[in-house]
Structures are given as C-alpha cells and as structure tokens.
PDB file of C-alpha atoms in Angstrom:
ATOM      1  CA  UNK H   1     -37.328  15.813 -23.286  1.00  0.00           C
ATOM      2  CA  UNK H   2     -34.273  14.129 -21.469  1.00  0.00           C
ATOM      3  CA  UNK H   3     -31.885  16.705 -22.602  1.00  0.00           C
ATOM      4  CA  UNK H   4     -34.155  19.668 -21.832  1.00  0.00           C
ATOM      5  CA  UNK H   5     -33.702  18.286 -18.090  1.00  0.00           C
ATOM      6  CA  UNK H   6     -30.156  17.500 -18.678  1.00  0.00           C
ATOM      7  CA  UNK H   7     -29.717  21.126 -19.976  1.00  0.00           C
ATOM      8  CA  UNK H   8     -31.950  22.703 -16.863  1.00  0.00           C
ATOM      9  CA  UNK H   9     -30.030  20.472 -14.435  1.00  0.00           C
ATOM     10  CA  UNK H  10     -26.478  22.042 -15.841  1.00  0.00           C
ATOM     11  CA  UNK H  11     -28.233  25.641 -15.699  1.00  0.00           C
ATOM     12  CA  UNK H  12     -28.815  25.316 -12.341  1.00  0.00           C
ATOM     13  CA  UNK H  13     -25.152  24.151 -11.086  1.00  0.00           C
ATOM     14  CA  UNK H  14     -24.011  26.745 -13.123  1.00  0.00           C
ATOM     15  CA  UNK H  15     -26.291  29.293 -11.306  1.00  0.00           C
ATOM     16  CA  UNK H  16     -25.461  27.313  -7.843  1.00  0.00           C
ATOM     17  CA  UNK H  17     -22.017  27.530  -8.535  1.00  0.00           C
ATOM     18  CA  UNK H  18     -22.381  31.334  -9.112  1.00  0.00           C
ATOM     19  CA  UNK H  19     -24.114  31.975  -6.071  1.00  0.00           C
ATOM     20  CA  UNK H  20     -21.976  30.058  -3.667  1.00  0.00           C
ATOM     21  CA  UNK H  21     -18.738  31.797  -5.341  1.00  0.00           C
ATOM     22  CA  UNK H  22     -20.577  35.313  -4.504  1.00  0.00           C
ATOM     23  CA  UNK H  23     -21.527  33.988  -0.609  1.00  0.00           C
ATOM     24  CA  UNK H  24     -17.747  32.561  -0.465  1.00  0.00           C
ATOM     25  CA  UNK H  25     -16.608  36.436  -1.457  1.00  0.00           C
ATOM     26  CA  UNK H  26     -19.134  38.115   0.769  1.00  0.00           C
ATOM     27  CA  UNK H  27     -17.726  35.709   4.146  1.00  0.00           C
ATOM     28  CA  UNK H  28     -13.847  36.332   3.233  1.00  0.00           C
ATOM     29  CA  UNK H  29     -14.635  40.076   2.889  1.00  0.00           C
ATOM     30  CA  UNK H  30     -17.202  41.017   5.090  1.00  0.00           C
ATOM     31  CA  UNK H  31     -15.071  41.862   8.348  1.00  0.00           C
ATOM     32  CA  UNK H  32     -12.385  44.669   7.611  1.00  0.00           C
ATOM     33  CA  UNK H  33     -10.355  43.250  10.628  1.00  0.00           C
ATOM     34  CA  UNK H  34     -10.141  39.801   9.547  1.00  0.00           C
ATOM     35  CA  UNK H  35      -9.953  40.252   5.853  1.00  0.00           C
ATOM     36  CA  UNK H  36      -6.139  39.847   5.161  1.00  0.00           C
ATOM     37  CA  UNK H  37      -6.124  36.640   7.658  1.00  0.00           C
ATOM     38  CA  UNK H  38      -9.000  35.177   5.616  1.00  0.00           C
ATOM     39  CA  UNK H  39      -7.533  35.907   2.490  1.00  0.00           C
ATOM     40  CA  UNK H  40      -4.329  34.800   3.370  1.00  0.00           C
ATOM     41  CA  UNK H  41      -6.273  31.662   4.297  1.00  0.00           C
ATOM     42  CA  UNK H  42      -7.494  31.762   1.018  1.00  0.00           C
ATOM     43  CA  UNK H  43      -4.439  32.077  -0.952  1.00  0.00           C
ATOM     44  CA  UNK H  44      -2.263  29.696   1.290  1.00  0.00           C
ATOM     45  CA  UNK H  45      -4.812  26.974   1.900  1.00  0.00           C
ATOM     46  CA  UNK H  46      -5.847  25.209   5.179  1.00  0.00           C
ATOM     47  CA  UNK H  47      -3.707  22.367   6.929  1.00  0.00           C
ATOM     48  CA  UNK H  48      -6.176  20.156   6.544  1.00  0.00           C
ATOM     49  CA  UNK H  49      -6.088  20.988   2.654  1.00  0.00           C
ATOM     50  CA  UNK H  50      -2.669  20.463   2.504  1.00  0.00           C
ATOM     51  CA  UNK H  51      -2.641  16.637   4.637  1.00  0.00           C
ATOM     52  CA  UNK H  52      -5.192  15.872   1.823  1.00  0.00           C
ATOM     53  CA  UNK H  53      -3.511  17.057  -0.822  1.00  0.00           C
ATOM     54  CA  UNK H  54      -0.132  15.340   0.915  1.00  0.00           C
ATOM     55  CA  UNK H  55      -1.572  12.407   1.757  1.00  0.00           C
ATOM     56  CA  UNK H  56      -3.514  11.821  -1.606  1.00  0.00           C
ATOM     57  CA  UNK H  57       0.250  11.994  -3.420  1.00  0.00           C
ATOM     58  CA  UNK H  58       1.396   9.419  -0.230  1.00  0.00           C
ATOM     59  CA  UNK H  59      -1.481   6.844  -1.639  1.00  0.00           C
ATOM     60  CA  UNK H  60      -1.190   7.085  -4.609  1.00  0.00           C
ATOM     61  CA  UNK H  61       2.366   6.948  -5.166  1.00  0.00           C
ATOM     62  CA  UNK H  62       2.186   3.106  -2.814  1.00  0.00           C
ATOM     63  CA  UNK H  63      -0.497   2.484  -5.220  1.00  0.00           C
ATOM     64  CA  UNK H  64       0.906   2.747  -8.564  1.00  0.00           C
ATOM     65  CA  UNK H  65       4.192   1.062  -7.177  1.00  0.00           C
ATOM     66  CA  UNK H  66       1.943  -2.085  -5.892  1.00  0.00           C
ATOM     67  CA  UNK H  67       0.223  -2.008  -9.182  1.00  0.00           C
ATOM     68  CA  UNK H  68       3.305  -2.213 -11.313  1.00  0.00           C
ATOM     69  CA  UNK H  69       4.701  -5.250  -9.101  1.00  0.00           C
ATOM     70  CA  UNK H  70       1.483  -6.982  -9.686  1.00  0.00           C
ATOM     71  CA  UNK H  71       0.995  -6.386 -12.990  1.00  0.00           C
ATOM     72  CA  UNK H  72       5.067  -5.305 -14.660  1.00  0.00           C
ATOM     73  CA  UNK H  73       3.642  -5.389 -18.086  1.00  0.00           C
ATOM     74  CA  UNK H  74       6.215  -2.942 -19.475  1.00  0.00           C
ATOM     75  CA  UNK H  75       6.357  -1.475 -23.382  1.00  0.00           C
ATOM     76  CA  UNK H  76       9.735  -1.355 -24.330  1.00  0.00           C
ATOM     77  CA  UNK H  77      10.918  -0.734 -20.342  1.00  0.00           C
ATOM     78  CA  UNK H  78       8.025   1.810 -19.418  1.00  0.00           C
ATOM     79  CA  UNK H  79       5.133   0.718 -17.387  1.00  0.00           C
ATOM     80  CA  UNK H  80       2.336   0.681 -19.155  1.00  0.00           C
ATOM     81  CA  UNK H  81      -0.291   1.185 -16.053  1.00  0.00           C
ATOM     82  CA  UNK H  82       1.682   4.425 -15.780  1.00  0.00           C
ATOM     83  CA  UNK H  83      -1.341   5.545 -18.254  1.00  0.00           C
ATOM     84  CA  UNK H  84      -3.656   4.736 -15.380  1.00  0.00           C
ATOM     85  CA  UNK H  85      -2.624   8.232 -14.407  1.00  0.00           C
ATOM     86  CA  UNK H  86      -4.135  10.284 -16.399  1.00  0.00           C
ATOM     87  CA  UNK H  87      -7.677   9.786 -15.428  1.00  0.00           C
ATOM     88  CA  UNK H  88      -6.684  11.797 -12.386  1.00  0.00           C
ATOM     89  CA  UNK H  89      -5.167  14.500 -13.926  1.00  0.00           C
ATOM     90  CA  UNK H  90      -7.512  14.804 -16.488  1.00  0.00           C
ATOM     91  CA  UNK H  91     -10.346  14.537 -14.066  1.00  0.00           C
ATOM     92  CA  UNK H  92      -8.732  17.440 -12.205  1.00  0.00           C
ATOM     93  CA  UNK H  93      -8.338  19.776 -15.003  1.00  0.00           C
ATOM     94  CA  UNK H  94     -11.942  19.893 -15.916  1.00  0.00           C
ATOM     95  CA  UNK H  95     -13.637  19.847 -12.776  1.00  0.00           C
ATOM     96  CA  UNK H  96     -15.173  22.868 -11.073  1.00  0.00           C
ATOM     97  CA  UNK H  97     -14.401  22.156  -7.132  1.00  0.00           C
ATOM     98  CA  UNK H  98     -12.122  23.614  -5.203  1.00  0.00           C
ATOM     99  CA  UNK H  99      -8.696  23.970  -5.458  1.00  0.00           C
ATOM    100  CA  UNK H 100      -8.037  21.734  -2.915  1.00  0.00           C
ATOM    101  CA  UNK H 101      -9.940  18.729  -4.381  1.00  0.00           C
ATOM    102  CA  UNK H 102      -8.908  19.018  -7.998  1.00  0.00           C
ATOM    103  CA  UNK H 103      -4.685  19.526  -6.426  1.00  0.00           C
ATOM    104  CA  UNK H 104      -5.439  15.710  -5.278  1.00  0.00           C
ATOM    105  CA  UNK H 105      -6.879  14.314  -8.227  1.00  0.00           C
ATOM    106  CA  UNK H 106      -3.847  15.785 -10.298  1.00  0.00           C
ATOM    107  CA  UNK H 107      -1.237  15.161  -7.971  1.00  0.00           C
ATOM    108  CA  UNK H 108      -2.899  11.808  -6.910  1.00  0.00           C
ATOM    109  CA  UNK H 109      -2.486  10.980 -10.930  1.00  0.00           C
ATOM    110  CA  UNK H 110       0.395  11.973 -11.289  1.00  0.00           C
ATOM    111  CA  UNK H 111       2.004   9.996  -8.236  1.00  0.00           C
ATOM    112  CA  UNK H 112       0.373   6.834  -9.085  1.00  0.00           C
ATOM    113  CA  UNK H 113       2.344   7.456 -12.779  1.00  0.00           C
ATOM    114  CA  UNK H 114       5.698   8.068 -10.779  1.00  0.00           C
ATOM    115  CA  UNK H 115       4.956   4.998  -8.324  1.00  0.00           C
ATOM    116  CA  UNK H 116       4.980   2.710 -11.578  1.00  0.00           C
ATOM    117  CA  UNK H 117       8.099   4.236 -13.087  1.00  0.00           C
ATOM    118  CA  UNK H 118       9.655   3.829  -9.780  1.00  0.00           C
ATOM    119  CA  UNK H 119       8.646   0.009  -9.549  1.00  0.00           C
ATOM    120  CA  UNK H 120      10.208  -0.167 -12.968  1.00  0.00           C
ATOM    121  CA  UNK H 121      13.512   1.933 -12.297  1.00  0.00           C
ATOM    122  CA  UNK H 122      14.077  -0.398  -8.789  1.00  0.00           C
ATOM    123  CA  UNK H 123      13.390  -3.615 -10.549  1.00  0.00           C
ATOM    124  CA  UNK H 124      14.831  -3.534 -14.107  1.00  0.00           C
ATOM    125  CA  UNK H 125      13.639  -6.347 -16.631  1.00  0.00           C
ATOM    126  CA  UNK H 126      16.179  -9.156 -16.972  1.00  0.00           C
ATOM    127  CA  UNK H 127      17.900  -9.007 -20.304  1.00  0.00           C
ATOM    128  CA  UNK H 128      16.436 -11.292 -23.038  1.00  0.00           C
ATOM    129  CA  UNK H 129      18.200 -14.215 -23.391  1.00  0.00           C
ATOM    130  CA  UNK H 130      21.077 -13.823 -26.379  1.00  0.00           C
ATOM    131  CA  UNK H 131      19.837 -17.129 -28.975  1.00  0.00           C
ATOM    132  CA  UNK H 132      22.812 -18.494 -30.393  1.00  0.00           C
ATOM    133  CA  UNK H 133      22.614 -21.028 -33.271  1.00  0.00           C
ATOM    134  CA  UNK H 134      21.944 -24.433 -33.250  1.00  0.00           C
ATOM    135  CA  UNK H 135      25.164 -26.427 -34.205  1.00  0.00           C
ATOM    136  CA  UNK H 136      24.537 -27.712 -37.412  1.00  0.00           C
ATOM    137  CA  UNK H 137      23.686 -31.853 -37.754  1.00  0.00           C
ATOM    138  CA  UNK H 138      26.796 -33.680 -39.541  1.00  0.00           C
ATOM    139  CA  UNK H 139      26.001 -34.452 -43.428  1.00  0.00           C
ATOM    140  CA  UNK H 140      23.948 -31.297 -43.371  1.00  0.00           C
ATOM    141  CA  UNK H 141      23.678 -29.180 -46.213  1.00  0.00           C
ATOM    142  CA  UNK H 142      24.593 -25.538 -44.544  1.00  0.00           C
TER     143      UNK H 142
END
C-alpha cells in the first residue's frame, strides 16, 4: 500500500512538473513583442540567478578551506574532505529544478572540493621525520 502512494505521489510531480514546464512556455511566448527579451532572459539567466550561483561558489569555496584547516586529514597529500564534494554535484545532476538551483549545488560542490585542495596546496604537510639508526650498544652482537 505504501508504495502505491509513493508511486501516485511521483506520478503527480511528474504531471506537475509537466504542466508548469507548459505554463513556463506559454508566459515566455505569449507576447510577440517581448518574446526575444524573455527568451534572452531565459537563455542568459537573471542577476539574481547569477549572485546565487556566484555567491554559492564564494561559500563554499571559505567552507571547504575552513574544513580542511580543522580537520587536514590528508591521504597521501590530498584532502580527504575534498570527497565531501560530491554530494553537491551529484545532488545537482539528478535533480529536476531549475537551472539555476542545480548550477549551485554543482558549483557549490565543486568549490568546497577546490577550497580543501587549496588549504592543502597553501599549507603543505611537514616532511616525516628521516629515522636514523640507533648507535649500536658496545659488546653488541651487530
């Protein structure tokens, strides 16, 4: 019974979704005079897109850095919270928004991923310690 509603409830997004997409196509090309500055609008983006989308990269890239200096757990010199990245991208990939939302979940991703390597690049690990014998103890077999 749960996934019946599960499956109903996904229908009718999908059917939403549909709809709105139609109503979005109707609005940018129902005036002849404004259709080239609405679809120009359309294919450019807003400003206010475009702060988000700048800002979100802004954010994220402070974040990842401040991660990494709290946490420089590092695999063989790469940060491993770089991974913490790919939740965002990922996330952007698959959802069905607008272009303007998923653009900040991949570039937000993808900044906090470059915010860690740059922690790491700015702040190299301090070589290991060379370990040199012990002198050996007089009468010693060596």
């Amino acid at each position: 019974m749960e996934q019946e509603y599960t499956k109903r409830l996904a229908d009718a997004r999908k059917q939403i979704r549909v709809e709105q997409d139609e109503a979005d196509a109707a609005r940018i090309c129902a005036v002849r005079e404004t259709m080239g500055v609405r679809m120009g609008e359309y294919r450019r983006g807003k400003i206010s897109h475009l702060l988000g989308i700048g800002a979100a990269a802004v954010v994220s890239f402070g974040v990842g850095y401040a991660a990494q200096r709290s946490a420089d757990v590092r695999i063989k010199g790469v940060p491993a919270l770089a991974i913490a990245g790919l939740p965002g991208v990922a996330l952007g990939v698959a959802f069905d928004e607008s272009l303007a939302f998923r653009a900040s979940l991949v570039v937000g991703g993808a900044m906090f991923s470059v915010g860690t390597a740059a922690y790491a690049l700015a702040h190299p690990e301090p070589p290991a310690p060379a370990i040199t014998p012990a002198p050996p103890i007089d009468g010693a077999i060596v």
